[in-house]
XYZ file of C-alpha atoms in Angstrom:
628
model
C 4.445 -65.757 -34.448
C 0.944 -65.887 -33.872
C -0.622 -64.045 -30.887
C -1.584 -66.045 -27.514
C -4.459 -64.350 -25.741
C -4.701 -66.964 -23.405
C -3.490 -64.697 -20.772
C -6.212 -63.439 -20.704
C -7.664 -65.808 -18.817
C -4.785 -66.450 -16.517
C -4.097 -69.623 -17.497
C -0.549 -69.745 -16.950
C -1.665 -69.898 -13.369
C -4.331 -72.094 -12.542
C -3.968 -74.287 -15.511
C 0.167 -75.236 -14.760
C 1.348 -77.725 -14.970
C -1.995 -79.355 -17.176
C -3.517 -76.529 -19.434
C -2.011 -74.148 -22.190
C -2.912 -72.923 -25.536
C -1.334 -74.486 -28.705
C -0.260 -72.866 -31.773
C -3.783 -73.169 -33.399
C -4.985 -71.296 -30.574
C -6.226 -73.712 -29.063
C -6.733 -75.168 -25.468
C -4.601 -77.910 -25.127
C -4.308 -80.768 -22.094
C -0.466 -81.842 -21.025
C -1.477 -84.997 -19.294
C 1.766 -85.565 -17.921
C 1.841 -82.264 -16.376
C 5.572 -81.090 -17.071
C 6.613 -84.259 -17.952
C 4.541 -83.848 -20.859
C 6.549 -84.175 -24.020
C 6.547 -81.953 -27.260
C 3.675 -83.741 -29.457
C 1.818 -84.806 -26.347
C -0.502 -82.380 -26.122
C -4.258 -83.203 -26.743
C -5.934 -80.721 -28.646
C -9.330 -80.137 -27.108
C -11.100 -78.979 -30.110
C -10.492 -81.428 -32.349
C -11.561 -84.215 -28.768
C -14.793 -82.025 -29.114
C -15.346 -82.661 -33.282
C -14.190 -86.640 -32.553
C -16.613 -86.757 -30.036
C -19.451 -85.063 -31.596
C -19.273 -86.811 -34.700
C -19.685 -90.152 -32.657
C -23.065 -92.309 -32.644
C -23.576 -95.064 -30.185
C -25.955 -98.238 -29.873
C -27.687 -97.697 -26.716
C -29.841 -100.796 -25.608
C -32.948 -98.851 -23.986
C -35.415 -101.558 -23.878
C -33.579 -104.054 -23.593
C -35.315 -105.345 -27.193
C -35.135 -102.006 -29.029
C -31.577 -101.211 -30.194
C -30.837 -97.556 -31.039
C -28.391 -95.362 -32.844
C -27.636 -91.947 -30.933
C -25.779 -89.000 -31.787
C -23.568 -87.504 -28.568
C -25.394 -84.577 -27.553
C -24.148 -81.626 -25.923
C -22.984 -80.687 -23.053
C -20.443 -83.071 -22.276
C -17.696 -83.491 -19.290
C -14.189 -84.377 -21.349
C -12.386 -86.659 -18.873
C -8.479 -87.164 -18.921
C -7.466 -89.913 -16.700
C -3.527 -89.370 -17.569
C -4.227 -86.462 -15.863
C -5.537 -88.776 -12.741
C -3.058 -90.773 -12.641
C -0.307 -87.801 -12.753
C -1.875 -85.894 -9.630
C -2.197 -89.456 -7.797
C 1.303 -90.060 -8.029
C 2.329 -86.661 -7.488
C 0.701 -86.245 -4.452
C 2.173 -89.834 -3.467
C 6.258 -88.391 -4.704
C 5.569 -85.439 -2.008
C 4.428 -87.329 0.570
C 8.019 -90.204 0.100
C 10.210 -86.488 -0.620
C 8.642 -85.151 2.820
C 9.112 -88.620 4.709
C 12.845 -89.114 3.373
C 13.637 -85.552 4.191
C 12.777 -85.522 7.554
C 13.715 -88.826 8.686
C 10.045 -89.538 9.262
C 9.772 -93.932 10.262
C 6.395 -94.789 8.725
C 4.772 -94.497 5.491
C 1.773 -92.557 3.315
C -0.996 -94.118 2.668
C -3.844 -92.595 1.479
C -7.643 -92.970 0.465
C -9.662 -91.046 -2.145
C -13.248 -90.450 -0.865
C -15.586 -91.649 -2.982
C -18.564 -88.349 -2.737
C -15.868 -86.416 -3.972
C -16.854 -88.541 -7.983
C -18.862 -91.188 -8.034
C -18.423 -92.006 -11.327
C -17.219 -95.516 -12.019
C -14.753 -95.189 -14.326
C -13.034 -92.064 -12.273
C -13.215 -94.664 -8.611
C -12.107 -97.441 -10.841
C -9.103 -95.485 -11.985
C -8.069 -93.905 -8.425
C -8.175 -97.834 -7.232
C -5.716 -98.718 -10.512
C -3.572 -95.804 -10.461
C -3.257 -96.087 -6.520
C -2.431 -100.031 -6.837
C 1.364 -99.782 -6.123
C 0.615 -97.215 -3.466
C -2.118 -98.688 -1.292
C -4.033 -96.123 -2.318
C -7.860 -96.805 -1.262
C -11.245 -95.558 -1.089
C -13.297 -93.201 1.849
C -16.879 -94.293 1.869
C -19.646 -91.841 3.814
C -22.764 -93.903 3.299
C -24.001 -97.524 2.426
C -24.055 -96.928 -1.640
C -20.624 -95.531 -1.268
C -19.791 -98.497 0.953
C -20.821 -100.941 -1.844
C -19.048 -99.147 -3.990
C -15.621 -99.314 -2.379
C -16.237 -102.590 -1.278
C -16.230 -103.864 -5.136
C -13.461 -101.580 -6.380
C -11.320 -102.491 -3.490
C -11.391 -105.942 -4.467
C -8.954 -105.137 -7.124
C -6.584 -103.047 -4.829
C -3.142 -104.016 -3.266
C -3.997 -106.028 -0.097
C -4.093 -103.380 3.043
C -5.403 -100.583 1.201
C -7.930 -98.555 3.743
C -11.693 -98.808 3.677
C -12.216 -95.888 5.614
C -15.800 -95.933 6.650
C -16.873 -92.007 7.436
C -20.548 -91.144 8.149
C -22.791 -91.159 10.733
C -24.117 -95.060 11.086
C -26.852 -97.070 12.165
C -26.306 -101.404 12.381
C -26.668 -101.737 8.483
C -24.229 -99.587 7.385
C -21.982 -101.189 10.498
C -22.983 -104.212 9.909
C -22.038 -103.872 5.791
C -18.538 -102.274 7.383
C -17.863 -105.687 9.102
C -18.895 -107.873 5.769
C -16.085 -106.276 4.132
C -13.757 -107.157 6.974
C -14.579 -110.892 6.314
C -14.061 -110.516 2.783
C -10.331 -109.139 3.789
C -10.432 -105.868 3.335
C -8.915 -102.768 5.373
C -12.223 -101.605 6.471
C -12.035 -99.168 9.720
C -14.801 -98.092 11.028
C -14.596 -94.303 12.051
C -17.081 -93.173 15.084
C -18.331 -89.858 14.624
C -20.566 -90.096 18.040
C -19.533 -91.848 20.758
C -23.396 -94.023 20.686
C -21.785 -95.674 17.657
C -19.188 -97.911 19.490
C -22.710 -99.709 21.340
C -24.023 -100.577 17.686
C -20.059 -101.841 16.743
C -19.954 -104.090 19.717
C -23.790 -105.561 19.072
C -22.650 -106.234 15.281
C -19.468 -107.713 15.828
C -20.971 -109.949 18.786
C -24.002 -110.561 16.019
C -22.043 -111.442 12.958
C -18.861 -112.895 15.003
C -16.759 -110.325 12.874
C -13.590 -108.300 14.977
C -13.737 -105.066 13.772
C -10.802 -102.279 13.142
C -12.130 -99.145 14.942
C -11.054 -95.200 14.169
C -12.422 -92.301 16.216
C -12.843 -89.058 14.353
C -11.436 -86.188 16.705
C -13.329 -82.387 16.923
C -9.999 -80.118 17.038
C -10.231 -76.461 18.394
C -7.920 -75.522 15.042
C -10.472 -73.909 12.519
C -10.881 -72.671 9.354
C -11.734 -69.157 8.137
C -14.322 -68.476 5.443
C -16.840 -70.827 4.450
C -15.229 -74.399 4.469
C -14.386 -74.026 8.182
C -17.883 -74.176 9.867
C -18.339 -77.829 10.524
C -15.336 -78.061 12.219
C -13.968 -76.621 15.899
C -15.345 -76.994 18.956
C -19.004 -76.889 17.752
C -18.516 -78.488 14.607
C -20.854 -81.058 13.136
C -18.751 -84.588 13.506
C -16.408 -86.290 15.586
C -15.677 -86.335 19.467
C -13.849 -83.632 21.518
C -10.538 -85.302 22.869
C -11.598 -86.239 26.875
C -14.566 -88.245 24.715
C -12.150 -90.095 22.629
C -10.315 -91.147 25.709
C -13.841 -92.155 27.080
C -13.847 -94.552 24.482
C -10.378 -95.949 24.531
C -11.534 -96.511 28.598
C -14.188 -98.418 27.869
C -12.792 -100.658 25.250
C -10.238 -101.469 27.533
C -12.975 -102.630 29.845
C -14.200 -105.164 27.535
C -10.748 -106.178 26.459
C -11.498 -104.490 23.145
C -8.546 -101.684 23.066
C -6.648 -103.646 20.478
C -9.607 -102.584 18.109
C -8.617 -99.208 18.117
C -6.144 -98.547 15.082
C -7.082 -94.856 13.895
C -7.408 -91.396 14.727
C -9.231 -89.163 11.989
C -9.428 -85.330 11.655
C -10.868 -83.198 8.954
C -10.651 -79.460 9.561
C -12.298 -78.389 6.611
C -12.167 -78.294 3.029
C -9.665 -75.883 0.590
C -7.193 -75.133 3.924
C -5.706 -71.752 2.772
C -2.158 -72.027 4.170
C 0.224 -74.748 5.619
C 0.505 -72.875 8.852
C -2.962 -74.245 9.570
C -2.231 -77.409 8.174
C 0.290 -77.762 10.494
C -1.332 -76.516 13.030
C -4.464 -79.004 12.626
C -1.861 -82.168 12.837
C -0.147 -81.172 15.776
C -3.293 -80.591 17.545
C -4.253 -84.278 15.999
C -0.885 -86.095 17.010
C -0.809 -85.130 20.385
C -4.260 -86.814 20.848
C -2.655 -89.955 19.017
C -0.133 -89.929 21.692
C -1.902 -89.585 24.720
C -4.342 -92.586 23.290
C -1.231 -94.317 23.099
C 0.948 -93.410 26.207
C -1.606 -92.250 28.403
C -5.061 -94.550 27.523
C -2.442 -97.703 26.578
C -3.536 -97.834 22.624
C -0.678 -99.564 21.966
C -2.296 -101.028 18.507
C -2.941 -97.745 17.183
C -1.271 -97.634 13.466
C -2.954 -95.003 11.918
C -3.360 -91.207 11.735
C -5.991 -90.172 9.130
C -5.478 -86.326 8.488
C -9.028 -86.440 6.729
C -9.454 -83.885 3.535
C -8.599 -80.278 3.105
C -5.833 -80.460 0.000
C -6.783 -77.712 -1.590
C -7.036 -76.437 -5.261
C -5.726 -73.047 -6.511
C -8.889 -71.843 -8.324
C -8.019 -68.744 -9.339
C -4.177 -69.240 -9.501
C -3.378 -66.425 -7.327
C -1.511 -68.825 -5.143
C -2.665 -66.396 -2.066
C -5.322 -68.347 0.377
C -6.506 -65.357 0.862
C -9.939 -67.000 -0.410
C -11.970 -70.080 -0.632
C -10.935 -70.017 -3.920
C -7.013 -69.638 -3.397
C -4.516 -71.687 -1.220
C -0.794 -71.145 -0.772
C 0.702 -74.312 -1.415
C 1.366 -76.766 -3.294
C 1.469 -80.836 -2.680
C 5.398 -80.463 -1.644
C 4.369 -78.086 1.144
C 1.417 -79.632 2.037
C 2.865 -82.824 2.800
C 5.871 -81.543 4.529
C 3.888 -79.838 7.140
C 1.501 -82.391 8.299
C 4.797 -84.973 7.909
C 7.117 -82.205 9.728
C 4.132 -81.316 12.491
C 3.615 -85.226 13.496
C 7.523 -86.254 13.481
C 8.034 -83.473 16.089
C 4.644 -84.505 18.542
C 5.785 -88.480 18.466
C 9.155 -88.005 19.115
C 8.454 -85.259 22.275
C 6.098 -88.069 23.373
C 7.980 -91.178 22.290
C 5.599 -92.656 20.311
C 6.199 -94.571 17.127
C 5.474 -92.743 13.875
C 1.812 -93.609 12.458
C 1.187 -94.506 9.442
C -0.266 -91.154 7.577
C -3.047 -90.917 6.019
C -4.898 -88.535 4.039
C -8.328 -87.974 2.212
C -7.624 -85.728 -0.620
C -10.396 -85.285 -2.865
C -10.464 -82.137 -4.668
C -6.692 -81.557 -5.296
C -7.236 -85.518 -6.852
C -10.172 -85.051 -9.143
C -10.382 -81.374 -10.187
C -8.001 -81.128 -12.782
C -8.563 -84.220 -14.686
C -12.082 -83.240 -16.003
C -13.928 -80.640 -17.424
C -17.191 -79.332 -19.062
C -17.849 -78.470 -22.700
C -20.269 -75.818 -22.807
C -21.871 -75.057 -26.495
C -22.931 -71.819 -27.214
C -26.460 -71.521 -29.274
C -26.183 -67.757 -29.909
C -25.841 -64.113 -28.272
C -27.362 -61.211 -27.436
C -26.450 -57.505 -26.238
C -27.924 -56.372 -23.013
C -29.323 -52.844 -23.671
C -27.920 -49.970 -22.801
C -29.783 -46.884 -20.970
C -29.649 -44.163 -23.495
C -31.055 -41.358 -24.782
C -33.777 -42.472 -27.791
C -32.185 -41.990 -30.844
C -28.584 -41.512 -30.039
C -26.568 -44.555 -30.643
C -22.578 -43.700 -31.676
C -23.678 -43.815 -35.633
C -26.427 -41.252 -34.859
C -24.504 -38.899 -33.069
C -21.658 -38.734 -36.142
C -24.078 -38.498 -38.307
C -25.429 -35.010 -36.663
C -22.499 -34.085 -35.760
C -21.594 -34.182 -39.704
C -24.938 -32.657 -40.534
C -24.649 -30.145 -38.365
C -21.176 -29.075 -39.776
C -21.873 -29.440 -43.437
C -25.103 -27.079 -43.380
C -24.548 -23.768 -44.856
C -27.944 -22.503 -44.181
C -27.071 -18.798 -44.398
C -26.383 -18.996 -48.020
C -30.068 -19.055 -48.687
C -30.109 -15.585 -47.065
C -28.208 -14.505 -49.989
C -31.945 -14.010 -52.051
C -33.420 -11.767 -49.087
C -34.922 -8.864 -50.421
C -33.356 -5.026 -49.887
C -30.386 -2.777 -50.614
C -26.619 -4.370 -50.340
C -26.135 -3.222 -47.517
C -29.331 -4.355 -45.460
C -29.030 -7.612 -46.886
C -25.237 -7.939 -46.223
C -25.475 -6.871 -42.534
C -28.936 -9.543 -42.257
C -26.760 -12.526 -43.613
C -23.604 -11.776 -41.137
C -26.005 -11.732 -38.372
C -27.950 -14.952 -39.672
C -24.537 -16.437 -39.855
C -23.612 -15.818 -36.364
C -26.655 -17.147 -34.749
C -26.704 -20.128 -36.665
C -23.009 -20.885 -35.733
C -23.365 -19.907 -32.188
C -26.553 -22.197 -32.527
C -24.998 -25.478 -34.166
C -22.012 -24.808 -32.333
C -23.809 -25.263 -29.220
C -25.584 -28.197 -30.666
C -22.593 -29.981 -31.382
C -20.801 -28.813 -28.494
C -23.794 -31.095 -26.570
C -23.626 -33.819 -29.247
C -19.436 -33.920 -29.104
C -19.691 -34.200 -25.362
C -22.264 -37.247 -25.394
C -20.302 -38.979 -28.428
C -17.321 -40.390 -26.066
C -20.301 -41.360 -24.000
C -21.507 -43.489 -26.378
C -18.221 -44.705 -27.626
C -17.550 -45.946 -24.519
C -21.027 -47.823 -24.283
C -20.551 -49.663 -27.090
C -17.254 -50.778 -25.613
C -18.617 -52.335 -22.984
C -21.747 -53.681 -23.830
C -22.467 -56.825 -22.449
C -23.488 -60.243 -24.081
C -25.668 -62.894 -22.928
C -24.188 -66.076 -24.191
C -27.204 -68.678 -24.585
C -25.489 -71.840 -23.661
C -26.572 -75.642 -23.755
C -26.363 -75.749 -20.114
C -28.167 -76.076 -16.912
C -26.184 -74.492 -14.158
C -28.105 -76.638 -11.234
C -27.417 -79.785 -13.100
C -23.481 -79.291 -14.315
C -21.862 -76.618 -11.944
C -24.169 -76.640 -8.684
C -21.263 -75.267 -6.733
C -21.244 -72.307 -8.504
C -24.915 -71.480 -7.536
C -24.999 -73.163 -3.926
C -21.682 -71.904 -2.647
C -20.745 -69.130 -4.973
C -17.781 -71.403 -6.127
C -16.091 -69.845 -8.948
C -14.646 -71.890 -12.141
C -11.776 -71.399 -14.696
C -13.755 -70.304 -17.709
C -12.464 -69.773 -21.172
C -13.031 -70.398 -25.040
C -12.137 -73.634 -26.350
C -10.834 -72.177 -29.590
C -10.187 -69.007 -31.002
C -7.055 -68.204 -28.596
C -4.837 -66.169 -30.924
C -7.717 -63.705 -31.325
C -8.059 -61.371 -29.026
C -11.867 -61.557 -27.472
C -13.555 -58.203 -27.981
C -16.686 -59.122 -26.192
C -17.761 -58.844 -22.553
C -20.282 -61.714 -21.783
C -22.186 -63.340 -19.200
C -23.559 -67.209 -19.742
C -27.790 -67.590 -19.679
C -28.526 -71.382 -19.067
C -31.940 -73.185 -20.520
C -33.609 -73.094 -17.371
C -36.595 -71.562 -16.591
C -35.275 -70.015 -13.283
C -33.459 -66.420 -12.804
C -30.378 -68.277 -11.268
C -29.423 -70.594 -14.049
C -26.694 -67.486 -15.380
C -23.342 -67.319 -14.353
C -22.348 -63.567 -14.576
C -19.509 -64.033 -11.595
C -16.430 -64.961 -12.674
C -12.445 -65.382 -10.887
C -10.947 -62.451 -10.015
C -14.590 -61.130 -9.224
C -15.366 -60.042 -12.776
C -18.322 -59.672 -13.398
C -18.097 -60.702 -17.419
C -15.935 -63.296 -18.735
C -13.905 -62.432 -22.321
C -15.465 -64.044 -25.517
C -15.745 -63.924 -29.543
C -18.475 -63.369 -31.651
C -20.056 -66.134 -32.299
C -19.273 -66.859 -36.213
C -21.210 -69.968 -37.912
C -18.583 -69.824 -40.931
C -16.017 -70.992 -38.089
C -18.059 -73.094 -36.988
C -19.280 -74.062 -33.159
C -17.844 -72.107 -29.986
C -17.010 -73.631 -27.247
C -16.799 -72.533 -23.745
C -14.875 -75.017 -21.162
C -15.287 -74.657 -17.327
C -11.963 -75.967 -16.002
C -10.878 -77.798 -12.517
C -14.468 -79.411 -12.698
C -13.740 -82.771 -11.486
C -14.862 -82.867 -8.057
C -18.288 -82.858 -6.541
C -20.276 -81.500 -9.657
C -21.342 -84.633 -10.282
C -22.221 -85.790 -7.350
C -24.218 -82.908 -6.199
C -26.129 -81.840 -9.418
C -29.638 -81.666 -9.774
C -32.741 -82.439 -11.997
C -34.107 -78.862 -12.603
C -36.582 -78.593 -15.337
C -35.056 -82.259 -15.779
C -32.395 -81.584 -17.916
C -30.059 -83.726 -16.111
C -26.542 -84.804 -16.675
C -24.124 -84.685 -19.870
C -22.564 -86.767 -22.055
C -19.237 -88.215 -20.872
C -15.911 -88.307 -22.805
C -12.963 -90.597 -21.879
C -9.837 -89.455 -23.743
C -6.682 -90.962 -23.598
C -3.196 -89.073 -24.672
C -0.551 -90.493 -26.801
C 2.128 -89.716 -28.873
C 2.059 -86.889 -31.533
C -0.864 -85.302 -30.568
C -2.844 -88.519 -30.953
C -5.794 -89.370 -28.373
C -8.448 -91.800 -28.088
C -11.752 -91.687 -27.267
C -11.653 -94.847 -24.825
C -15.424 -94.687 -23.459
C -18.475 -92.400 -24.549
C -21.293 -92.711 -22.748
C -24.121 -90.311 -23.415
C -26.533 -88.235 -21.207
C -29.747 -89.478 -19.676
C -32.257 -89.922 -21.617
C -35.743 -87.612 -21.397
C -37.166 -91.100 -20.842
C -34.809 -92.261 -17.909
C -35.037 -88.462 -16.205
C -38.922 -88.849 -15.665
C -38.714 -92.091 -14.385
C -36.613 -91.039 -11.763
C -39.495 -88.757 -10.442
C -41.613 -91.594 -10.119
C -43.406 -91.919 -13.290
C -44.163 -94.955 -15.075
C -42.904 -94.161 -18.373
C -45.048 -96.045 -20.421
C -48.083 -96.225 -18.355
C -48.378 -92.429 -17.315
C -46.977 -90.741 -19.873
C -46.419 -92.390 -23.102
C -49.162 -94.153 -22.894
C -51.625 -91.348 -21.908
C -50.757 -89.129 -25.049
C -51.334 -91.975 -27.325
C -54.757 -92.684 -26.004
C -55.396 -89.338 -26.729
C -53.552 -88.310 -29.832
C -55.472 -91.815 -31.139
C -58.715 -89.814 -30.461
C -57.954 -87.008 -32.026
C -56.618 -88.857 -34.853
C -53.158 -87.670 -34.612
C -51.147 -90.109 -33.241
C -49.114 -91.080 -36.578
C -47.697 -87.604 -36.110
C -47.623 -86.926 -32.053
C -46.303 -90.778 -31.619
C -43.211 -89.891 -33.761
C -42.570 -86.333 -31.925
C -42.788 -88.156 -28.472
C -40.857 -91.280 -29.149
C -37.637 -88.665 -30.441
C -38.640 -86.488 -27.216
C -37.969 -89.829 -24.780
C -34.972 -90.688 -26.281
C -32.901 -87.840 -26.772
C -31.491 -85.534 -23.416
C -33.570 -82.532 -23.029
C -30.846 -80.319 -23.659
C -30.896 -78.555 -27.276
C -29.710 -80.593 -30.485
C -28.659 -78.815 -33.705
C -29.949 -75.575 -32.407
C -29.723 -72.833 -35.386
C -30.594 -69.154 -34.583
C -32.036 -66.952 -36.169
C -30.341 -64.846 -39.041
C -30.711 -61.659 -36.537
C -29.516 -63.198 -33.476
């Protein structure tokens, strides 16, 4: 049987129920998680060869139709995978609410910064439809956004409208109220009920109205500081009963239908998870018993879901939490079943705004590797491990006495000169290779842990920006090549021109991450950075303008089968300018021709900058060097 080194990489952990390594030793996708059947697998290696064999007709001036080959890097998307942790998350939520005799339902929203990307909103929207599941929207783009997906969700599904506002993004709120959709309008400072009230009198629109509460329950580690008493949003709870008092002065109250918390994202443990909802529901019941809210429906236990990075299942991290979905929804179910009924207040409808634990597993990046290179290690000149066996076997093979046997003089004299010859030389070479023996396991060792810089087609600002702005640490591991063991300890050097663009930090605080040699005979290596999904996307940059990758939309089927259902590739070198303000053709393109005209050039530069616009900037068919 062959051998399965992807242990090494702790897969069995993080990856379960989605990731695994095949026979071919390979990484492999389950998209149904466990339900996954045998022959249902998707091989990613041979999703990478489809996809890099593919050409597509991209329509870049409107008049000037083009055929271009998928570049690398790429982000491999798996939307059974979407679908699986939507409706998962949706089967813990019904198990906690049938369990503990809880009278309302689940009803959640994914929020839209978490993965802007149309096809991944569009699917949350689809996959959600028999669930009410809807969209989170935290500024007027994302509004839009949810506004036009939403159209196609089951009727009631929540437009929950986060963010701090000003009468546009209010006024865009109410729109999609008249269109009939579930839009609530969350204040996160108490100023924004005034602009509400002006809107609503302006465009003769009622509005639904949700208060986001600033708890005292906080996180530890990073992902706690914008929330607790000084935390950056919502309204400490004698302000939220402020506002309840003076909607009821207008004869408004009735607008208020929803209290939202967020505590944080990646919430280590369900102690604070249930701690954070109690805190919450016993706010929702005094707006109800105390401040008369008798239309509240809703309570909106904002984000937090959290994703086991590093599969140690220990929150002892921001990169670990101790749950699952199963216990996460039984404690925020559990923690507001026990508040209502102490206060006799009707069960809210829950709500939550899980992002991360949503998208993360469902995509991930294909890193290519152009070549490698050992890091040099301090040592003495001369004295690599083949040197020092090689004087160590001089030094042991020399019989230098025996040309003593010619001196000169009687038997004896000459007999007594060559014993003593012999002993100094011995105690000499003896000492020599005493010194050389003790360095050699030195060196041995050296060469055993020599570290690789892996040149990969990547750009850490532009495909894994929480990995240099928060220290976030991925799943890494090779693609292929998984019943080998990996001999070499490497670090990944990106193509930018910055001292940060290498990621030489990896889970479980190693400081290398496991790889082959690279071997062209077996063709390209391929590093993947799992539980990408969320937020990389959204938050990369244009450093050195290389921009975003080429994206892969694979559905599973039977037998190991996929398709390729969308490929869209990267930005162009053309399109990446123009979004720092250049005109294209008028400040670029067209200065080089004037000038490459004038030097008589242009048949050759015109060619060389027309492939430079519209390709990505990363590297294409990148060969090294024989003695890379």
């Amino acid at each position: 049987m062959a051998k399965n080194y992807g242990g090494v990489y702790n897969i069995h952990r993080w990856g379960d129920p989605y990731f695994a390594v095949n026979k071919s030793g390979h990484l492999c996708v389950r998209p149904h998680g466990r339900d996954t059947a045998p022959g249902q697998e998707i091989d990613v290696l041979s999703v990478i060869h489809q996809a890099a064999a593919t050409t597509t007709t991209t329509d870049h001036h409107h008049d000037d139709k083009k055929k271009r080959k998928l570049q690398f890097p790429m982000i491999l998307r798996f939307p059974d995978v979407l679908r699986h942790r939507l409706h998962s998350l949706h089967a813990a939520f019904a198990t906690a609410i049938k369990h503990t005799g809880y009278r309302s339902v689940y009803q959640g929203v994914f929020p839209v910064k978490v993965n802007q990307n149309k096809a991944v909103v569009q699917d949350m929207v689809r996959f959600g439809h028999q669930h009410g599941y809807g969209l989170e929207a935290g500024s007027k783009p994302e509004l839009l956004i949810a506004m036009s997906c939403l159209t196609r969700a089951k009727p009631g599904a929540y437009l929950v409208c986060n963010g701090y506002k000003d009468k546009d993004y209010v006024a865009l709120a109410l729109a999609a109220r008249a269109m009939g959709l579930n839009a609530i309008i969350v204040l996160e400072m108490e100023e924004e009920l005034d602009i509400v009230i002006e809107q609503s009198r302006r465009l003769g629109v009622e509005p639904a109205i949700g208060v986001r509460a600033k708890l005292l329950t906080r996180l530890p580690g990073h992902f706690g500081s914008t929330a607790g008493k000084h935390g950056k949003f919502g309204l400490l709870a004698e302000r939220i009963y402020e506002v309840a008092r003076k909607l009821k002065a207008l004869n408004k109250l009735h607008w208020l239908k929803l209290l939202h918390f967020h505590v944080g994202s990646m919430i280590p443990s369900t102690d604070i998870v249930f701690k954070a909802a109690s805190e919450a529901a016993e706010i929702y019941c005094a707006l109800v018993n105390d401040c008369s809210a008798e239309g509240m429906t809703t309570l909106d236990c904002g984000g937090g879901l959290g994703v086991d990075y590093d599969g140690t299942r220990s929150g002892n991290s921001d990169m670990s939490v101790a749950y699952g979905l199963e216990e996460y929804a039984s404690s925020i179910v559990q923690a507001v079943r026990l508040r209502c009924d102490d206060n006799g207040v009707p069960h809210p409808v829950l709500c939550t705004e899980s992002g991360h634990a949503m998208a993360s597993h469902h995509s991930m990046i294909i890193l290519e590797a152009l070549s490698a290179s050992a890091i040099p290690e301090p040592r003495d000149e001369g004295e690599t491990t083949e040197q020092l066996h090689a004087k160590i076997h001089e030094l042991a093979s020399k019989q230098q006495p025996r040309a003593l046997l010619n001196l000169k003089g009687d038997a004896a004299t000459g007999m007594s000169t060559i014993s003593c010859a012999r002993a100094l030389d011995m105690k000499k070479h003896g000492i020599e290779m005493y010194k050389l023996g003790k360095k050699l396991p030195k060196s041995v060792m050296a060469d055993a842990t020599t570290i690789y810089n892996y040149h990969m087609n990547l750009s850490v600002f532009s495909l894994i920006p929480d990995f240099w702005g928060i220290q976030r640490l991925f799943p890494m591991m090779p693609v292929s090549r998984l019943h080998e063991r990996p001999t070499r300890m490497a670090t990944l050097v990106d193509l930018t021109c910055d001292s940060d663009g290498k990621i030489e930090r990896f889970i479980g605080g190693a400081e290398t991450l496991p790889l082959h040699p690279l071997d062209p005979v077996l063709g390209g290596y391929y590093v993947a950075v799992l539980l990408s999904g969320a937020y990389q996307e959204a938050l990369s940059s244009k450093h050195n303008l290389f921009g975003g990758p080429s994206l892969v939309r694979v559905l599973g089927g039977d037998d190991g089968e996929f398709i390729l259902d969308t490929v869209d590739l990267g930005p162009t070198t053309e399109e990446l300018i123009g979004t720092m303000r250049y005109d294209v053709k008028e400040d670029i393109s067209g200065v080089i021709e004037e000038w490459a005209r004038e030097k008589q050039v242009w048949e050759m530069v015109g060619t060389l900058v027309e492939n430079a616009l519209n390709t990505m900037p990363y590297l294409a068919d990148y060969q090294p060097p024989p003695t890379a």
